[in-house]
Short mmCIF file of C-alpha atoms in Angstrom, two decimals:
data_model
loop_
_atom_site.label_atom_id
_atom_site.label_comp_id
_atom_site.label_asym_id
_atom_site.label_seq_id
_atom_site.Cartn_x
_atom_site.Cartn_y
_atom_site.Cartn_z
CA MET A 1 -4.41 23.16 -24.55
CA ALA A 2 -6.65 20.24 -23.71
CA ARG A 3 -9.82 22.22 -24.49
CA GLU A 4 -11.89 21.57 -27.57
CA PRO A 5 -10.51 23.04 -30.83
CA GLY A 6 -12.34 26.20 -31.87
CA ARG A 7 -12.67 27.54 -28.33
CA GLU A 8 -10.19 29.85 -26.65
CA ARG A 9 -7.22 27.62 -25.94
CA LEU A 10 -5.70 27.69 -22.51
CA THR A 11 -2.72 25.80 -21.17
CA GLU A 12 -3.18 23.43 -18.25
CA SER A 13 -1.82 26.23 -16.03
CA GLY A 14 -4.43 28.64 -17.42
CA PHE A 15 -2.39 30.78 -19.85
CA PRO A 16 -4.06 31.78 -23.14
CA VAL A 17 -2.48 30.13 -26.18
CA ALA A 18 -2.17 32.30 -29.28
CA PRO A 19 -2.63 30.81 -32.77
CA VAL A 20 0.72 32.24 -33.90
CA TYR A 21 3.87 33.24 -31.99
CA GLY A 22 6.75 35.41 -33.07
CA PRO A 23 9.67 37.44 -31.65
CA GLY A 24 7.26 40.08 -30.33
CA ASP A 25 5.71 37.59 -27.93
CA LEU A 26 8.92 37.39 -25.91
CA ASP A 27 9.80 40.03 -23.36
CA ASP A 28 11.77 42.95 -24.79
CA ALA A 29 14.58 42.13 -22.38
CA TRP A 30 14.56 38.42 -23.26
CA ASP A 31 18.22 37.43 -23.33
CA PRO A 32 19.21 34.03 -24.79
CA ALA A 33 22.38 33.95 -22.73
CA GLU A 34 20.41 34.45 -19.52
CA LYS A 35 17.36 32.35 -20.37
CA LEU A 36 18.96 29.51 -22.32
CA GLY A 37 22.71 29.23 -21.97
CA GLU A 38 24.30 26.14 -23.47
CA PRO A 39 23.22 22.55 -22.81
CA GLY A 40 24.95 21.27 -19.71
CA SER A 41 25.65 24.78 -18.43
CA TYR A 42 23.90 27.21 -16.11
CA PRO A 43 20.93 27.79 -16.03
CA TYR A 44 20.44 24.29 -17.53
CA THR A 45 17.27 25.31 -19.38
CA ARG A 46 18.46 23.27 -22.36
CA GLY A 47 19.34 20.16 -20.34
CA VAL A 48 21.72 19.08 -17.60
CA TYR A 49 24.25 17.39 -19.90
CA PRO A 50 26.00 18.86 -22.95
CA THR A 51 25.16 15.93 -25.23
CA MET A 52 21.88 14.70 -23.67
CA TYR A 53 20.53 11.79 -25.76
CA THR A 54 22.95 12.23 -28.66
CA GLY A 55 25.42 10.13 -26.65
CA ARG A 56 22.99 7.61 -25.17
CA PRO A 57 19.25 7.54 -24.48
CA TRP A 58 17.57 8.13 -21.15
CA THR A 59 17.34 5.28 -18.62
CA MET A 60 14.29 3.17 -19.45
CA ARG A 61 12.65 2.11 -16.22
CA GLN A 62 9.45 0.14 -15.86
CA TYR A 63 7.66 0.51 -12.53
CA ALA A 64 6.61 -2.96 -11.38
CA GLY A 65 5.73 -4.90 -8.29
CA PHE A 66 2.73 -6.95 -7.25
CA GLY A 67 1.76 -9.87 -5.09
CA THR A 68 4.67 -11.76 -3.64
CA ALA A 69 8.38 -11.13 -3.98
CA THR A 70 8.60 -14.29 -6.11
CA GLU A 71 6.08 -12.98 -8.67
CA SER A 72 7.72 -9.55 -8.82
CA ASN A 73 11.16 -11.10 -9.22
CA ALA A 74 9.89 -12.99 -12.27
CA ARG A 75 8.48 -9.76 -13.77
CA TYR A 76 11.81 -7.96 -13.22
CA LYS A 77 13.70 -10.70 -15.01
CA GLN A 78 11.28 -10.45 -17.95
CA LEU A 79 11.72 -6.68 -18.10
CA ILE A 80 15.52 -7.00 -18.04
CA ALA A 81 15.34 -9.58 -20.81
CA ASN A 82 13.20 -7.19 -22.85
CA GLY A 83 15.72 -4.36 -22.57
CA THR A 84 14.83 -2.44 -19.41
CA MET A 85 17.86 -0.47 -18.24
CA GLY A 86 16.71 0.07 -14.66
CA LEU A 87 14.28 -1.49 -12.21
CA SER A 88 11.57 0.48 -10.42
CA VAL A 89 9.87 -1.17 -7.45
CA ALA A 90 6.22 -0.68 -6.48
CA PHE A 91 5.38 -1.64 -2.88
CA ASP A 92 1.97 -2.54 -1.52
CA LEU A 93 0.13 -0.20 0.85
CA PRO A 94 0.97 -2.04 4.09
CA THR A 95 4.68 -1.80 3.25
CA GLN A 96 4.33 1.87 2.32
CA MET A 97 2.63 2.55 5.67
CA GLY A 98 5.10 0.53 7.74
CA HIS A 99 2.81 -2.39 8.62
CA ASP A 100 3.42 -6.12 8.38
CA SER A 101 1.22 -8.22 6.13
CA ASP A 102 -0.39 -9.96 9.12
CA ALA A 103 -1.35 -6.72 10.88
CA PRO A 104 -5.12 -6.24 11.14
CA ILE A 105 -4.87 -2.89 9.35
CA ALA A 106 -3.29 -4.62 6.32
CA ALA A 107 -6.28 -6.89 5.69
CA GLY A 108 -7.37 -6.83 2.05
CA GLU A 109 -4.40 -4.77 0.83
CA VAL A 110 -1.51 -7.24 0.83
CA GLY A 111 0.19 -7.36 -2.58
CA LYS A 112 -2.55 -5.34 -4.28
CA VAL A 113 -0.82 -2.17 -5.56
CA GLY A 114 2.73 -3.42 -5.25
CA VAL A 115 4.89 -6.12 -3.77
CA ALA A 116 4.62 -7.07 -0.09
CA ILE A 117 7.94 -6.74 1.72
CA ASP A 118 7.87 -7.66 5.40
CA SER A 119 11.49 -8.48 6.12
CA ILE A 120 14.92 -9.05 4.65
CA ASP A 121 13.72 -12.56 3.75
CA ASP A 122 11.30 -11.05 1.21
CA MET A 123 13.97 -8.66 -0.07
CA ARG A 124 16.30 -11.59 -0.78
CA VAL A 125 13.60 -13.23 -2.89
CA LEU A 126 12.69 -9.98 -4.66
CA PHE A 127 16.23 -9.52 -5.97
CA GLY A 128 17.24 -13.15 -6.23
CA ASP A 129 19.59 -13.81 -9.18
CA ILE A 130 19.56 -10.13 -10.15
CA PRO A 131 23.10 -8.68 -10.07
CA LEU A 132 22.77 -5.54 -7.95
CA ASP A 133 26.13 -4.20 -9.13
CA LYS A 134 24.82 -4.10 -12.70
CA VAL A 135 21.28 -2.70 -12.36
CA SER A 136 20.06 0.65 -11.13
CA THR A 137 17.06 0.29 -8.86
CA SER A 138 14.47 2.92 -8.01
CA MET A 139 12.21 2.27 -5.03
CA THR A 140 8.96 4.19 -4.72
CA ILE A 141 8.84 4.27 -0.95
CA ASN A 142 8.62 7.28 1.34
CA ALA A 143 8.04 7.11 5.11
CA PRO A 144 9.85 3.73 5.45
CA ALA A 145 12.40 4.51 2.72
CA ALA A 146 15.35 4.00 5.06
CA LEU A 147 14.25 0.45 5.85
CA LEU A 148 13.93 -0.65 2.24
CA LEU A 149 17.26 0.94 1.30
CA LEU A 150 19.02 -0.82 4.17
CA MET A 151 17.48 -4.18 3.26
CA TYR A 152 18.64 -3.62 -0.34
CA GLN A 153 22.14 -2.89 0.94
CA LEU A 154 22.11 -6.02 3.12
CA VAL A 155 21.02 -8.21 0.20
CA ALA A 156 23.71 -6.67 -2.02
CA GLU A 157 26.36 -7.35 0.61
CA GLU A 158 25.19 -10.97 0.77
CA GLN A 159 25.73 -11.09 -3.00
CA GLY A 160 29.26 -9.78 -2.46
CA VAL A 161 28.43 -6.33 -3.85
CA PRO A 162 29.89 -3.50 -1.75
CA ALA A 163 27.61 -0.59 -0.93
CA ASP A 164 29.76 1.89 -2.86
CA LYS A 165 28.90 0.03 -6.08
CA LEU A 166 25.13 0.37 -5.65
CA THR A 167 23.22 2.82 -7.82
CA GLY A 168 19.59 3.79 -7.66
CA THR A 169 17.06 6.03 -5.97
CA ILE A 170 14.67 6.00 -3.06
CA GLN A 171 11.72 8.34 -3.36
CA ASN A 172 11.93 9.31 0.34
CA ASP A 173 9.74 12.39 -0.21
CA VAL A 174 7.39 12.57 2.75
CA LEU A 175 6.29 16.19 2.34
CA LYS A 176 4.30 15.39 -0.80
CA GLU A 177 2.58 12.64 1.19
CA TYR A 178 1.08 15.27 3.48
CA ILE A 179 0.05 17.31 0.43
CA ALA A 180 -1.35 14.83 -2.06
CA ARG A 181 -0.97 11.14 -1.30
CA GLY A 182 -1.39 10.23 2.37
CA THR A 183 1.10 7.39 2.99
CA TYR A 184 2.83 9.22 5.82
CA ILE A 185 3.70 7.72 9.21
CA PHE A 186 5.54 10.20 11.42
CA PRO A 187 4.98 13.94 11.96
CA PRO A 188 6.97 16.35 9.76
CA LYS A 189 9.77 17.19 12.21
CA PRO A 190 11.00 13.62 12.87
CA SER A 191 10.34 12.75 9.22
CA LEU A 192 12.72 15.50 8.15
CA ARG A 193 15.26 14.36 10.76
CA LEU A 194 15.08 10.85 9.28
CA ILE A 195 15.67 12.24 5.80
CA ALA A 196 18.73 14.15 7.02
CA ASP A 197 20.02 10.93 8.60
CA ILE A 198 19.57 9.17 5.25
CA PHE A 199 21.56 11.92 3.49
CA LYS A 200 24.41 11.54 5.99
CA TYR A 201 24.35 7.75 5.91
CA CYS A 202 24.42 7.55 2.13
CA LYS A 203 27.26 10.06 1.86
CA ALA A 204 29.32 7.82 4.13
CA GLU A 205 28.11 4.36 3.10
CA ILE A 206 26.31 4.38 -0.30
CA PRO A 207 27.81 7.39 -2.08
CA ARG A 208 26.38 6.70 -5.57
CA TRP A 209 22.80 6.42 -4.35
CA ASN A 210 20.23 9.15 -5.08
CA THR A 211 18.94 9.84 -1.59
CA ILE A 212 15.61 11.43 -2.48
CA SER A 213 13.32 11.79 -5.47
CA ILE A 214 11.33 14.92 -4.79
CA SER A 215 8.00 14.23 -6.39
CA GLY A 216 5.53 16.38 -8.23
CA TYR A 217 4.02 13.35 -9.96
CA HIS A 218 1.55 12.56 -7.21
CA MET A 219 0.49 16.20 -6.95
CA ALA A 220 -0.19 16.20 -10.68
CA GLU A 221 -2.16 12.98 -10.37
CA ALA A 222 -4.24 14.68 -7.65
CA GLY A 223 -5.03 17.53 -10.06
CA ALA A 224 -2.14 20.01 -9.84
CA SER A 225 -1.49 22.14 -12.90
CA PRO A 226 2.03 22.12 -14.40
CA ALA A 227 2.86 25.40 -12.63
CA GLN A 228 1.57 24.04 -9.30
CA GLU A 229 3.41 20.77 -9.83
CA ILE A 230 6.84 22.34 -10.15
CA ALA A 231 6.18 25.12 -7.62
CA PHE A 232 5.20 22.83 -4.77
CA THR A 233 7.83 20.23 -5.69
CA LEU A 234 10.65 22.76 -5.73
CA ALA A 235 9.35 24.29 -2.48
CA ASP A 236 9.59 20.83 -0.90
CA GLY A 237 13.10 20.51 -2.31
CA ILE A 238 14.09 23.79 -0.68
CA GLU A 239 12.76 22.50 2.66
CA TYR A 240 14.86 19.34 2.37
CA VAL A 241 17.99 21.33 1.55
CA ARG A 242 17.40 23.65 4.50
CA THR A 243 16.91 20.64 6.78
CA ALA A 244 20.19 19.05 5.70
CA VAL A 245 22.11 22.32 6.01
CA ALA A 246 20.63 22.88 9.48
CA ALA A 247 21.80 19.37 10.41
CA GLY A 248 25.38 20.45 9.66
CA MET A 249 25.87 19.21 6.11
CA ASP A 250 27.57 21.27 3.44
CA VAL A 251 25.20 21.77 0.52
CA ASP A 252 27.67 20.41 -2.03
CA ASP A 253 28.05 17.21 0.02
CA PHE A 254 24.48 16.08 -0.65
CA ALA A 255 22.85 18.25 -3.33
CA PRO A 256 24.43 16.36 -6.28
CA ARG A 257 22.48 13.25 -5.18
CA LEU A 258 19.09 15.00 -5.09
CA SER A 259 16.70 14.02 -7.87
CA PHE A 260 13.14 14.86 -8.86
CA PHE A 261 10.10 13.03 -10.21
CA PHE A 262 7.54 14.63 -12.52
CA VAL A 263 4.54 13.66 -14.63
CA ALA A 264 4.29 13.88 -18.42
CA ARG A 265 0.84 14.78 -19.76
CA THR A 266 -0.47 14.71 -23.33
CA THR A 267 -0.09 18.51 -23.63
CA ILE A 268 3.36 18.34 -25.17
CA LEU A 269 4.26 22.01 -25.51
CA GLU A 270 3.47 23.03 -21.94
CA GLU A 271 5.10 19.89 -20.54
CA VAL A 272 8.33 20.67 -22.38
CA ALA A 273 8.14 24.24 -21.06
CA LYS A 274 7.49 22.96 -17.53
CA PHE A 275 10.61 20.79 -17.47
CA ARG A 276 12.75 23.62 -18.85
CA ALA A 277 11.36 26.13 -16.34
CA ALA A 278 11.93 23.74 -13.43
CA ARG A 279 15.61 23.32 -14.33
CA ARG A 280 16.08 27.07 -14.56
CA ILE A 281 14.40 27.82 -11.22
CA TRP A 282 16.29 25.11 -9.33
CA ALA A 283 19.69 26.18 -10.68
CA ARG A 284 19.04 29.75 -9.57
CA VAL A 285 17.81 28.72 -6.11
CA MET A 286 20.76 26.44 -5.45
CA ARG A 287 23.27 29.04 -6.59
CA ASP A 288 21.74 32.17 -5.07
CA GLU A 289 20.02 30.95 -1.89
CA PHE A 290 22.27 28.09 -0.85
CA GLY A 291 25.58 29.16 -2.39
CA ALA A 292 26.21 25.82 -4.07
CA LYS A 293 29.52 25.73 -5.91
CA ASN A 294 29.52 22.26 -7.45
CA PRO A 295 27.77 22.41 -10.85
CA LYS A 296 26.13 19.06 -10.07
CA SER A 297 24.39 20.72 -7.12
CA LEU A 298 22.66 23.09 -9.55
CA MET A 299 21.41 20.38 -11.92
CA LEU A 300 17.78 19.36 -11.64
CA ARG A 301 17.92 15.72 -12.67
CA PHE A 302 14.55 14.01 -12.87
CA HIS A 303 12.63 10.85 -13.59
CA THR A 304 9.35 11.05 -15.47
CA GLN A 305 6.29 8.83 -15.47
CA THR A 306 3.53 9.19 -18.00
CA ALA A 307 0.23 10.45 -16.58
CA GLY A 308 -1.73 7.59 -15.11
CA VAL A 309 -4.62 9.93 -14.31
CA GLN A 310 -5.13 10.53 -18.04
CA LEU A 311 -5.57 6.83 -18.81
CA THR A 312 -9.12 5.59 -19.29
CA ALA A 313 -10.85 2.29 -18.66
CA GLN A 314 -13.03 3.02 -21.69
CA GLN A 315 -11.44 1.82 -24.93
CA PRO A 316 -8.15 1.12 -23.10
CA GLU A 317 -6.19 0.62 -26.33
CA ILE A 318 -6.39 4.41 -26.84
CA ASN A 319 -4.03 4.65 -23.88
CA LEU A 320 -1.26 3.29 -26.11
CA VAL A 321 -1.49 6.55 -28.08
CA ARG A 322 -1.72 8.70 -24.97
CA VAL A 323 1.35 7.06 -23.43
CA ALA A 324 3.37 7.51 -26.63
CA VAL A 325 2.53 11.22 -26.71
CA GLN A 326 3.27 11.62 -23.00
CA GLY A 327 6.57 9.80 -23.36
CA LEU A 328 7.49 12.06 -26.27
CA ALA A 329 6.80 15.11 -24.08
CA ALA A 330 9.14 13.77 -21.40
CA VAL A 331 11.91 13.09 -23.90
CA LEU A 332 11.58 16.47 -25.60
CA GLY A 333 11.67 18.02 -22.12
CA GLY A 334 14.98 16.35 -21.27
CA THR A 335 14.15 13.67 -18.69
CA GLN A 336 16.95 11.50 -17.27
CA SER A 337 14.81 8.38 -16.94
CA LEU A 338 11.31 7.41 -17.98
CA HIS A 339 8.54 4.99 -17.07
CA THR A 340 5.78 4.57 -19.62
CA ASN A 341 2.48 3.32 -18.23
CA SER A 342 0.83 0.22 -19.61
CA PHE A 343 -2.39 0.73 -21.53
CA ASP A 344 -4.45 -1.42 -19.14
CA GLU A 345 -3.44 0.28 -15.87
CA ALA A 346 -6.78 2.09 -15.58
CA ILE A 347 -8.36 -1.36 -15.20
CA ALA A 348 -5.93 -3.46 -13.17
CA LEU A 349 -2.28 -4.43 -12.83
CA PRO A 350 -0.47 -4.61 -16.19
CA THR A 351 -0.18 -7.96 -17.90
CA ASP A 352 3.17 -9.19 -19.19
CA LYS A 353 2.18 -8.19 -22.72
CA SER A 354 1.02 -4.68 -21.83
CA ALA A 355 4.17 -4.05 -19.75
CA ARG A 356 6.29 -5.14 -22.71
CA LEU A 357 4.34 -2.83 -25.05
CA ALA A 358 4.96 0.08 -22.67
CA LEU A 359 8.69 -0.58 -22.78
CA ARG A 360 8.60 -0.96 -26.56
CA THR A 361 7.04 2.52 -26.72
CA GLN A 362 10.20 3.97 -25.18
CA GLN A 363 12.39 1.94 -27.48
CA VAL A 364 10.56 3.26 -30.55
CA LEU A 365 11.05 6.83 -29.29
CA ALA A 366 14.75 6.18 -28.69
CA TYR A 367 15.64 4.24 -31.82
CA GLU A 368 13.03 4.95 -34.52
CA THR A 369 12.54 8.71 -34.19
CA ASP A 370 14.99 11.56 -34.65
CA VAL A 371 14.31 13.28 -31.29
CA THR A 372 17.58 11.91 -29.93
CA ALA A 373 19.63 13.40 -32.76
CA THR A 374 19.90 16.88 -31.26
CA VAL A 375 19.87 18.47 -27.81
CA ASP A 376 16.75 20.43 -26.77
CA PRO A 377 14.94 20.32 -30.13
CA PHE A 378 12.47 23.09 -29.16
CA ALA A 379 15.07 25.66 -28.08
CA GLY A 380 14.28 29.01 -29.67
CA SER A 381 10.69 28.03 -30.50
CA TYR A 382 8.70 31.19 -29.85
CA VAL A 383 5.79 29.32 -28.29
CA VAL A 384 7.94 27.07 -26.11
CA GLU A 385 10.14 29.93 -24.90
CA LYS A 386 7.03 32.01 -24.11
CA LEU A 387 5.42 29.10 -22.27
CA THR A 388 8.65 28.41 -20.39
CA ASP A 389 8.69 32.01 -19.15
CA GLU A 390 4.99 31.87 -18.22
CA VAL A 391 5.26 28.59 -16.30
CA GLU A 392 8.37 29.89 -14.54
CA ALA A 393 6.65 33.13 -13.49
CA ALA A 394 3.53 31.31 -12.24
CA ALA A 395 5.61 28.76 -10.32
CA LEU A 396 7.74 31.47 -8.71
CA ALA A 397 4.59 33.32 -7.59
CA LEU A 398 3.28 30.15 -5.91
CA MET A 399 6.67 29.47 -4.30
CA GLU A 400 6.63 33.00 -2.89
CA ARG A 401 3.23 32.32 -1.33
CA VAL A 402 4.64 29.17 0.29
CA GLU A 403 7.54 31.22 1.66
CA ASP A 404 5.12 33.86 3.01
CA LEU A 405 3.45 31.09 5.03
CA GLY A 406 6.80 30.08 6.52
CA GLY A 407 8.01 27.44 4.07
CA ALA A 408 6.72 24.11 2.82
CA VAL A 409 5.96 22.52 6.20
CA ASP A 410 4.07 25.53 7.58
CA ALA A 411 2.18 25.86 4.28
CA ILE A 412 1.20 22.19 4.57
CA GLU A 413 -0.13 22.80 8.08
CA HIS A 414 -2.20 25.69 6.65
CA GLY A 415 -3.51 23.35 3.94
CA PHE A 416 -2.31 25.74 1.25
CA GLN A 417 -0.88 23.33 -1.32
CA LYS A 418 -3.69 20.81 -0.86
CA ASN A 419 -6.38 23.47 -1.30
CA GLU A 420 -4.74 24.90 -4.42
CA ILE A 421 -4.47 21.44 -5.99
CA GLU A 422 -8.06 20.57 -5.13
CA ARG A 423 -9.30 23.74 -6.81
CA SER A 424 -7.38 22.80 -9.95
CA ALA A 425 -8.76 19.24 -9.84
CA TYR A 426 -12.31 20.58 -9.49
CA THR A 427 -11.85 22.74 -12.58
CA ILE A 428 -10.64 19.72 -14.57
CA ALA A 429 -13.65 17.69 -13.43
CA GLN A 430 -16.06 20.48 -14.38
CA GLU A 431 -14.52 20.88 -17.83
CA THR A 432 -14.63 17.12 -18.43
CA ASP A 433 -18.25 16.83 -17.31
CA SER A 434 -19.32 19.74 -19.51
CA GLY A 435 -17.43 18.44 -22.55
CA GLU A 436 -15.23 21.52 -22.78
CA ARG A 437 -12.27 19.26 -22.07
CA VAL A 438 -12.40 16.42 -24.57
CA VAL A 439 -11.44 12.95 -23.32
CA VAL A 440 -11.61 10.56 -26.25
CA GLY A 441 -13.71 7.53 -25.46
CA VAL A 442 -15.18 9.10 -22.30
CA ASN A 443 -17.12 12.23 -23.29
CA ARG A 444 -16.52 12.07 -27.04
CA TYR A 445 -16.26 9.21 -29.54
CA GLN A 446 -17.67 6.60 -27.16
CA LEU A 447 -18.55 3.05 -28.12
CA ASP A 448 -22.04 1.71 -27.50
CA THR A 449 -20.54 -1.49 -26.14
CA GLU A 450 -17.07 -1.87 -24.67
CA GLU A 451 -15.04 -4.86 -25.77
CA PRO A 452 -14.33 -7.30 -22.91
CA TYR A 453 -10.84 -7.22 -21.43
CA GLU A 454 -9.39 -9.79 -19.04
CA PRO A 455 -7.14 -8.00 -16.53
CA LEU A 456 -4.43 -9.42 -14.31
CA ARG A 457 -5.71 -10.13 -10.79
CA VAL A 458 -3.75 -10.61 -7.57
CA ASP A 459 -4.42 -13.89 -5.81
CA PRO A 460 -6.08 -13.13 -2.43
CA ALA A 461 -4.26 -16.14 -0.97
CA ILE A 462 -1.10 -14.00 -0.91
CA GLU A 463 -2.18 -12.47 2.41
CA ALA A 464 -2.25 -15.89 4.11
CA GLN A 465 1.05 -16.84 2.47
CA GLN A 466 2.77 -13.71 3.80
CA ALA A 467 1.31 -14.30 7.26
CA ALA A 468 2.72 -17.84 7.23
CA ARG A 469 6.14 -16.53 6.20
CA LEU A 470 6.05 -14.04 9.07
CA ALA A 471 5.09 -16.74 11.57
CA ALA A 472 7.99 -18.91 10.41
CA LEU A 473 10.40 -15.96 10.58
CA ARG A 474 9.43 -15.09 14.15
CA ALA A 475 9.80 -18.73 15.19
CA GLU A 476 13.25 -19.14 13.63
CA ARG A 477 15.03 -15.86 14.43
CA ASP A 478 17.03 -14.91 17.51
CA GLN A 479 14.39 -12.87 19.35
CA GLU A 480 16.86 -11.56 21.93
CA ALA A 481 19.00 -10.10 19.14
CA VAL A 482 15.92 -8.49 17.57
CA ASP A 483 14.81 -6.99 20.88
CA ALA A 484 18.29 -5.61 21.60
CA ALA A 485 18.56 -4.05 18.14
CA LEU A 486 15.10 -2.45 18.41
CA SER A 487 16.06 -1.08 21.83
CA ASP A 488 19.16 0.50 20.30
CA LEU A 489 16.97 2.00 17.56
CA ARG A 490 14.60 3.57 20.12
CA LYS A 491 17.59 5.01 21.97
CA ALA A 492 18.98 6.59 18.78
CA ALA A 493 15.55 7.96 17.83
CA SER A 494 15.25 9.54 21.29
CA GLY A 495 18.61 11.24 20.93
CA GLU A 496 20.65 12.66 18.09
CA ASP A 497 22.51 9.61 16.76
CA ASN A 498 21.92 8.55 13.16
CA VAL A 499 19.08 6.03 13.31
CA LEU A 500 20.11 4.14 10.16
CA TYR A 501 22.94 2.24 11.85
CA PRO A 502 20.82 0.56 14.57
CA MET A 503 18.02 0.21 12.01
CA LYS A 504 20.33 -1.79 9.75
CA ALA A 505 21.31 -4.02 12.68
CA ALA A 506 17.65 -4.66 13.50
CA LEU A 507 16.80 -5.56 9.90
CA ALA A 508 19.86 -7.82 9.65
CA ALA A 509 18.57 -9.61 12.78
CA ARG A 510 15.31 -10.16 10.81
CA ALA A 511 13.18 -7.55 12.53
CA THR A 512 10.14 -6.84 10.35
CA VAL A 513 9.13 -3.61 8.65
CA GLY A 514 6.22 -3.27 11.06
CA GLU A 515 8.38 -3.85 14.14
CA VAL A 516 10.97 -1.28 13.10
CA CYS A 517 8.30 1.31 12.24
CA ASP A 518 6.45 0.58 15.50
CA ALA A 519 9.65 1.22 17.45
CA LEU A 520 9.92 4.63 15.80
CA ARG A 521 6.20 5.31 16.30
CA GLU A 522 6.75 4.80 20.05
CA ILE A 523 9.31 7.61 20.08
CA TRP A 524 8.15 9.96 17.33
CA GLY A 525 4.39 9.41 17.26
CA THR A 526 2.24 9.48 14.13
CA TYR A 527 1.02 12.36 12.00
CA VAL A 528 -2.55 13.55 12.36
CA PRO A 529 -3.55 16.16 9.74
CA ALA A 530 -4.72 19.49 11.10
CA ASN A 531 -8.31 20.50 10.40
CA VAL A 532 -7.73 23.60 8.28
CA PHE A 533 -11.35 24.20 7.34
#
């Protein structure tokens, strides 16, 4: 669909698009009862809730975090004041990789792509004066997800908020890190064990928390087509469910808290079809493969972020239009929550004004359009139903190939998903370079001279400030208590006990993110990708 008008039109997944669709384009055996059902009912093609946005709009989240916890806290308060309904935390690379800000490997990266969190001290500042019983918080963190969740719980308890009142999500999806992103720490087997421990811990301690957000977004940003995005994401989801079941959990005890995370591109029709196909596949898998009985276990609930990879540094104001179209695709596809990118994100961190404009985009969609007046507005559209079937069939074929390789982890070790995504990315690059794929402002409708734009920059002094905070923390804390707690953590990691309980004790004693992750590295090792070429 992104190709130049006048040429043969193909979807992002490679299906030909006809100029006109009618009843004859659907399979002769196409059954509305089987393919569609009713909103809020199996197979959930039309949405996971009967009323969808006719009762209330989706949760409006704005992903934010940069520099110090103090700066990010100020941005969160501004977003809440502007009408954000949920917080979404971005962490810097050292935090994502389980390193302290004063570690040599962290040099030059502290606070750059998210907020630096080294200890519970930083977490207290990050959520200072924010009532954690009234906001829903999403944390985009994977390998060290357990640590950040436990620090959040500790801060909430200090506020007097019991853990069973907390709502939010940790991404906690390490398999996609091996496929498309690279911020992994431990090898797959202990990583999956840690995820199972998180499932068990949250069921007992933080029951309203979404324990994982299984992500196709980063695969899409790496170049995955819509069919690849949902195929590899759902295959990862199956692996997580199998891991939890093998650890002794009943599927209906944890599956209702699973959530997903997808991209929304500018190709509205295929994106709507993608979301509908994903719901249908997941409902069938959970019912037929895992025998789930609770309807909530069959529901594919997901967060959407507009496609950062489609934003351009050239004529950045055009991104306002792109983001509006992408956000519309997510809403028409039935997302449960949405982050709309700021128009200047292809250049640097968003300014206060651009972040506010991104939020206002969602508010216009929710309150000034009629897309919230009815459930699944495209249901019965010949083109959307045809595309839904085509995306579903292509995704199922890819999922079968993953299964033939032994499941998601074995397919990762073979490099299957990564190679498929890289081929798709190469095709996109070729089409863009040749002009077959039009990117306004980049290969068509360029300006001779770009207008200057002053982006937000992170102060490099943050690295020294965080190092000073760490030095003070290590001087003030009870080191014997830290050492004892880390010893208990190593013991649990070496055995079969749930590691989150000693991990929480270590963090409460003011052990740092790096120290806790290093203790686990000692026992579990680190992941080294196999050379598959």
